[in-house]
């Protein structure tokens, strides 16, 4: 199924705009998982199974798996999500960016090896660096636009002419040119609600992946006000650490579920 079709279906069936980010950091795992060779997979499966009915998508961040030499556990985790929660799209947060020939290999890695439904991509090497992902027309390609970190302003806020900021140029380019197959989205941080509103104005109803609530302190009400579409959807609002590490004992998955539920409900209260 096309990523966008699956996402829209999940927004409706789950009544949720929440994306749970899967950033497994072993030092924060509960004691009963410490030292197990499959700890990353078991930790993440616990989170996924406890929250799947509350989310519109999951977003594993590849660095947390690669740093632990656990790419095989990422493969198994995504296979688990597809098997047990088949209506829940998976966004591989990899932020790839390279020349076309190398990008083609990254696209194979994301969509054929890991079987992700969408990937995050860095657009700053231009169209030919993004083309190999766009060719997978049924997969989502979610481009960095206005990132949530403070240093994002160093470049993304530069005036590229006529008062247009670089992140606005990215939004315009993606909406008017790169999105021919309707498979593009943009990353815009919850920590910059004014820019979320600008991007929404430029791109119409294009889905926005919004990290930055929870541990980074972004405001849910401001995010919804700035980025929600007329039908109350349009956003995948990510929270990772605040949900993953809500508890530190054997009941960590139940604790994660409680925070995921509160977060989903706080978002829904502002739709
Ligand atoms: O601009 C961006 C783009 C991506 N991220 C990623 O989202 C999560 C945020 O984690 P929290 O624990 O909820 O802060 C993480 O995987 C980042 O790599 C982002 O934060 N900002």
CSV table of C-alpha atoms and ligand atoms in Angstrom, one decimal:
chain,number,residue,atom,x,y,z
A,1,UNK,CA,0.0,0.0,0.0
A,2,UNK,CA,1.2,3.6,-0.7
A,3,UNK,CA,2.7,5.2,2.4
A,4,UNK,CA,0.4,8.1,2.2
A,5,UNK,CA,-2.7,5.9,1.9
A,6,UNK,CA,-1.6,3.9,5.0
A,7,UNK,CA,-0.8,7.1,6.9
A,8,UNK,CA,-4.2,8.6,6.2
A,9,UNK,CA,-5.9,5.3,7.1
A,10,UNK,CA,-4.0,5.2,10.4
A,11,UNK,CA,-4.9,8.8,11.2
A,12,UNK,CA,-8.5,7.8,10.9
A,13,UNK,CA,-8.6,4.3,12.4
A,14,UNK,CA,-6.4,5.1,15.4
A,15,UNK,CA,-7.8,8.6,15.8
A,16,UNK,CA,-4.2,9.6,16.4
A,17,UNK,CA,-1.5,11.9,15.1
A,18,UNK,CA,1.1,10.5,17.5
A,19,UNK,CA,4.3,9.0,16.1
A,20,UNK,CA,6.3,7.0,18.7
A,21,UNK,CA,10.0,7.3,18.0
A,22,UNK,CA,12.1,4.2,18.6
A,23,UNK,CA,15.5,5.4,19.8
A,24,UNK,CA,16.7,2.5,22.0
A,25,UNK,CA,19.6,3.5,24.3
A,26,UNK,CA,20.7,0.4,26.2
A,27,UNK,CA,22.1,2.3,29.2
A,28,UNK,CA,18.5,3.3,30.0
A,29,UNK,CA,17.0,-0.1,29.6
A,30,UNK,CA,15.4,-1.8,32.6
A,31,UNK,CA,17.6,-4.2,34.6
A,32,UNK,CA,15.9,-7.3,33.3
A,33,UNK,CA,17.0,-6.5,29.8
A,34,UNK,CA,20.5,-5.4,30.5
A,35,UNK,CA,23.2,-7.6,29.0
A,36,UNK,CA,20.9,-9.7,26.8
A,37,UNK,CA,22.1,-10.0,23.2
A,38,UNK,CA,18.6,-9.3,21.9
A,39,UNK,CA,17.9,-6.4,24.4
A,40,UNK,CA,17.3,-3.8,21.7
A,41,UNK,CA,14.8,-5.9,19.9
A,42,UNK,CA,13.0,-7.0,23.0
A,43,UNK,CA,12.9,-3.4,24.5
A,44,UNK,CA,11.4,-2.0,21.2
A,45,UNK,CA,8.9,-4.8,20.7
A,46,UNK,CA,7.6,-4.1,24.2
A,47,UNK,CA,7.1,-0.5,23.4
A,48,UNK,CA,5.6,-1.2,20.0
A,49,UNK,CA,3.1,-3.8,21.3
A,50,UNK,CA,2.1,-1.6,24.2
A,51,UNK,CA,1.4,1.5,22.0
A,52,UNK,CA,0.5,0.4,18.5
A,53,UNK,CA,-3.2,1.1,18.9
A,54,UNK,CA,-2.4,4.7,20.0
A,55,UNK,CA,-0.2,5.8,17.1
A,56,UNK,CA,-0.4,6.7,13.4
A,57,UNK,CA,3.2,5.5,12.7
A,58,UNK,CA,6.5,4.4,14.3
A,59,UNK,CA,9.9,6.0,13.7
A,60,UNK,CA,13.0,3.9,14.4
A,61,UNK,CA,16.1,6.1,14.3
A,62,UNK,CA,18.8,4.0,12.6
A,63,UNK,CA,21.8,5.5,14.5
A,64,UNK,CA,20.7,3.8,17.8
A,65,UNK,CA,20.8,0.4,16.1
A,66,UNK,CA,23.9,0.9,14.1
A,67,UNK,CA,25.9,2.2,17.1
A,68,UNK,CA,25.2,-1.1,18.9
A,69,UNK,CA,25.9,-3.2,15.8
A,70,UNK,CA,22.3,-4.1,15.9
A,71,UNK,CA,21.0,-3.5,12.4
A,72,UNK,CA,19.8,-7.1,12.4
A,73,UNK,CA,17.6,-6.3,15.3
A,74,UNK,CA,16.2,-3.3,13.4
A,75,UNK,CA,15.3,-5.6,10.5
A,76,UNK,CA,13.6,-8.0,12.9
A,77,UNK,CA,11.8,-5.1,14.6
A,78,UNK,CA,10.4,-3.7,11.4
A,79,UNK,CA,9.4,-7.2,10.3
A,80,UNK,CA,7.6,-7.6,13.7
A,81,UNK,CA,5.7,-4.3,13.2
A,82,UNK,CA,4.6,-5.4,9.7
A,83,UNK,CA,3.5,-8.8,11.0
A,84,UNK,CA,1.8,-7.8,14.2
A,85,UNK,CA,0.6,-4.3,13.4
A,86,UNK,CA,0.3,-4.3,9.6
A,87,UNK,CA,-1.7,-1.1,9.4
A,88,UNK,CA,1.0,0.9,11.1
A,89,UNK,CA,3.5,2.6,8.8
A,90,UNK,CA,7.2,2.6,9.7
A,91,UNK,CA,9.4,5.7,9.0
A,92,UNK,CA,13.1,4.9,9.0
A,93,UNK,CA,14.8,8.0,10.4
A,94,UNK,CA,18.1,7.9,8.6
A,95,UNK,CA,18.5,11.5,7.2
A,96,UNK,CA,20.4,10.2,4.3
A,97,UNK,CA,22.0,12.5,1.7
A,98,UNK,CA,24.6,11.6,-1.0
A,99,UNK,CA,25.2,11.6,-4.7
A,100,UNK,CA,22.7,9.6,-6.8
A,101,UNK,CA,24.6,6.4,-7.2
A,102,UNK,CA,25.2,6.1,-3.5
A,103,UNK,CA,21.7,7.3,-2.7
A,104,UNK,CA,20.4,4.5,-4.8
A,105,UNK,CA,22.1,2.0,-2.4
A,106,UNK,CA,20.6,3.9,0.7
A,107,UNK,CA,17.2,3.5,-0.9
A,108,UNK,CA,17.7,-0.2,-1.4
A,109,UNK,CA,18.8,-0.4,2.2
A,110,UNK,CA,15.8,1.4,3.6
A,111,UNK,CA,13.0,0.0,1.4
A,112,UNK,CA,14.3,-3.5,0.5
A,113,UNK,CA,16.6,-4.5,3.3
A,114,UNK,CA,14.8,-2.9,6.2
A,115,UNK,CA,11.3,-2.8,4.5
A,116,UNK,CA,10.6,0.7,5.8
A,117,UNK,CA,7.5,2.4,4.4
A,118,UNK,CA,9.2,5.8,4.4
A,119,UNK,CA,12.6,7.4,5.1
A,120,UNK,CA,13.9,10.8,6.2
A,121,UNK,CA,16.2,12.3,3.7
A,122,UNK,CA,18.5,15.4,3.8
A,123,UNK,CA,17.6,17.5,0.7
A,124,UNK,CA,20.6,19.8,0.7
A,125,UNK,CA,22.5,17.9,-2.0
A,126,UNK,CA,19.6,18.7,-4.4
A,127,UNK,CA,17.2,16.8,-6.6
A,128,UNK,CA,19.5,14.2,-8.1
A,129,UNK,CA,20.4,13.1,-4.5
A,130,UNK,CA,16.8,12.5,-3.7
A,131,UNK,CA,15.6,11.0,-7.0
A,132,UNK,CA,16.5,7.4,-6.1
A,133,UNK,CA,14.1,7.5,-3.1
A,134,UNK,CA,11.4,9.3,-5.1
A,135,UNK,CA,11.5,6.5,-7.7
A,136,UNK,CA,10.0,4.2,-5.1
A,137,UNK,CA,6.6,5.9,-5.8
A,138,UNK,CA,4.7,4.0,-3.1
A,139,UNK,CA,7.2,4.8,-0.3
A,140,UNK,CA,7.3,8.0,1.7
A,141,UNK,CA,10.2,10.4,1.3
A,142,UNK,CA,10.3,12.9,4.2
A,143,UNK,CA,12.7,15.7,3.7
A,144,UNK,CA,14.4,17.8,6.3
A,145,UNK,CA,13.1,21.3,6.1
A,146,UNK,CA,13.2,23.2,9.5
A,147,UNK,CA,14.8,20.9,12.0
A,148,UNK,CA,14.0,21.0,15.8
A,149,UNK,CA,17.6,21.7,17.0
A,150,UNK,CA,18.8,25.2,17.9
A,151,UNK,CA,21.6,25.0,15.3
A,152,UNK,CA,19.1,24.4,12.6
A,153,UNK,CA,18.9,28.2,12.3
A,154,UNK,CA,22.5,28.5,11.3
A,155,UNK,CA,21.7,27.5,7.7
A,156,UNK,CA,18.0,26.9,7.3
A,157,UNK,CA,17.1,30.4,8.4
A,158,UNK,CA,19.4,32.1,5.8
A,159,UNK,CA,17.8,34.6,3.5
A,160,UNK,CA,18.1,33.1,0.0
A,161,UNK,CA,16.8,36.1,-1.8
A,162,UNK,CA,13.8,38.4,-1.5
A,163,UNK,CA,13.3,37.6,2.2
A,164,UNK,CA,12.8,33.9,1.5
A,165,UNK,CA,14.4,31.6,4.1
A,166,UNK,CA,16.3,28.5,3.0
A,167,UNK,CA,13.8,26.2,4.7
A,168,UNK,CA,10.9,28.0,2.9
A,169,UNK,CA,12.8,27.4,-0.4
A,170,UNK,CA,13.0,23.7,0.5
A,171,UNK,CA,9.3,23.5,1.2
A,172,UNK,CA,8.4,25.3,-2.0
A,173,UNK,CA,10.7,23.1,-4.1
A,174,UNK,CA,9.4,19.9,-2.6
A,175,UNK,CA,5.7,20.9,-2.9
A,176,UNK,CA,6.0,22.3,-6.5
A,177,UNK,CA,8.6,20.0,-8.1
A,178,UNK,CA,9.8,16.9,-6.2
A,179,UNK,CA,6.3,15.7,-5.1
A,180,UNK,CA,5.1,14.5,-8.6
A,181,UNK,CA,4.2,11.1,-7.2
A,182,UNK,CA,2.5,12.5,-4.1
A,183,UNK,CA,5.0,10.7,-1.8
A,184,UNK,CA,6.8,13.6,-0.1
A,185,UNK,CA,6.6,14.9,3.4
A,186,UNK,CA,8.6,17.4,5.4
A,187,UNK,CA,10.3,17.5,8.8
A,188,UNK,CA,9.5,20.6,10.8
A,189,UNK,CA,10.4,20.9,14.5
A,190,UNK,CA,7.8,21.5,17.1
A,191,UNK,CA,10.3,23.9,18.7
A,192,UNK,CA,9.6,26.4,15.9
A,193,UNK,CA,5.8,26.8,15.6
A,194,UNK,CA,6.0,30.0,13.5
A,195,UNK,CA,8.0,28.1,10.9
A,196,UNK,CA,5.5,25.2,11.1
A,197,UNK,CA,2.8,27.7,10.1
A,198,UNK,CA,4.9,29.1,7.3
A,199,UNK,CA,5.6,25.6,5.9
A,200,UNK,CA,1.9,24.6,6.2
A,201,UNK,CA,1.0,27.8,4.2
A,202,UNK,CA,3.5,26.9,1.5
A,203,UNK,CA,2.8,23.1,1.1
A,204,UNK,CA,-1.0,22.9,1.6
A,205,UNK,CA,-2.0,19.5,3.0
A,206,UNK,CA,1.4,17.7,2.7
A,207,UNK,CA,2.1,15.6,5.7
A,208,UNK,CA,4.6,17.0,8.2
A,209,UNK,CA,6.7,14.9,10.5
A,210,UNK,CA,7.1,17.0,13.7
A,211,UNK,CA,9.7,16.0,16.2
A,212,UNK,CA,10.5,18.1,19.3
A,213,UNK,CA,7.6,17.7,21.8
A,214,UNK,CA,8.4,15.8,25.0
A,215,UNK,CA,12.1,15.8,25.8
A,216,UNK,CA,12.9,18.9,23.6
A,217,UNK,CA,10.1,20.9,25.1
A,218,UNK,CA,8.0,21.8,22.0
A,219,UNK,CA,4.4,22.8,22.7
A,220,UNK,CA,1.6,20.5,21.5
A,221,UNK,CA,-1.1,23.2,21.3
A,222,UNK,CA,1.2,25.6,19.3
A,223,UNK,CA,2.2,22.7,17.0
A,224,UNK,CA,-1.5,21.8,16.3
A,225,UNK,CA,-2.5,25.4,15.8
A,226,UNK,CA,0.4,26.0,13.4
A,227,UNK,CA,0.4,22.7,11.4
A,228,UNK,CA,-2.9,20.9,11.6
A,229,UNK,CA,-4.9,20.7,8.3
A,230,UNK,CA,-8.5,21.7,8.0
A,231,UNK,CA,-9.6,18.1,8.6
A,232,UNK,CA,-7.6,18.0,11.8
A,233,UNK,CA,-4.8,15.7,10.4
A,234,UNK,CA,-1.7,16.5,8.4
A,235,UNK,CA,0.8,15.8,11.2
A,236,UNK,CA,2.9,12.9,12.5
A,237,UNK,CA,3.9,14.3,15.9
A,238,UNK,CA,6.9,12.4,17.2
A,239,UNK,CA,7.9,11.7,20.8
A,240,UNK,CA,10.8,9.3,21.6
A,241,UNK,CA,12.6,9.6,24.9
A,242,UNK,CA,9.6,10.9,26.9
A,243,UNK,CA,7.7,7.7,26.0
A,244,UNK,CA,10.5,5.1,25.7
A,245,UNK,CA,11.9,5.9,29.2
A,246,UNK,CA,8.7,6.9,31.0
A,247,UNK,CA,9.4,3.9,33.3
A,248,UNK,CA,12.6,2.1,34.2
A,249,UNK,CA,11.3,-1.2,35.7
A,250,UNK,CA,9.9,-4.4,34.3
A,251,UNK,CA,6.6,-2.5,33.6
A,252,UNK,CA,8.4,0.0,31.3
A,253,UNK,CA,6.1,-0.8,28.4
A,254,UNK,CA,3.0,0.0,30.5
A,255,UNK,CA,4.6,3.3,31.6
A,256,UNK,CA,5.3,4.1,28.0
A,257,UNK,CA,1.7,3.3,27.1
A,258,UNK,CA,0.4,5.7,29.8
A,259,UNK,CA,2.5,8.6,28.5
A,260,UNK,CA,1.7,7.7,24.9
A,261,UNK,CA,-2.0,7.8,25.8
A,262,UNK,CA,-1.7,11.2,27.6
A,263,UNK,CA,0.3,12.6,24.6
A,264,UNK,CA,-2.3,11.3,22.0
A,265,UNK,CA,-5.1,12.8,24.1
A,266,UNK,CA,-3.3,16.1,24.5
A,267,UNK,CA,-2.9,16.3,20.7
A,268,UNK,CA,-6.5,15.3,20.1
A,269,UNK,CA,-7.8,18.0,22.5
A,270,UNK,CA,-6.3,20.6,20.2
A,271,UNK,CA,-7.5,19.2,16.8
B,1,LIG,O1,14.6,18.0,13.4
B,1,LIG,C1,14.7,16.9,13.8
B,1,LIG,C2,14.7,15.7,13.1
B,1,LIG,C3,14.7,14.5,13.7
B,1,LIG,N1,14.7,14.4,15.0
B,1,LIG,C4,14.7,13.0,15.6
B,1,LIG,O2,13.4,12.8,16.3
B,1,LIG,C5,13.7,12.2,17.5
B,1,LIG,C6,13.3,13.1,18.7
B,1,LIG,O3,13.6,12.4,19.9
B,1,LIG,P1,13.0,13.0,21.4
B,1,LIG,O4,13.5,12.0,22.3
B,1,LIG,O5,11.5,13.0,21.3
B,1,LIG,O6,13.6,14.4,21.5
B,1,LIG,C7,15.1,11.7,17.5
B,1,LIG,O7,15.2,10.4,16.9
B,1,LIG,C8,15.8,12.7,16.6
B,1,LIG,O8,16.9,12.1,15.9
B,1,LIG,C9,14.7,15.5,15.8
B,1,LIG,O9,14.7,15.4,17.0
B,1,LIG,N2,14.6,16.7,15.2
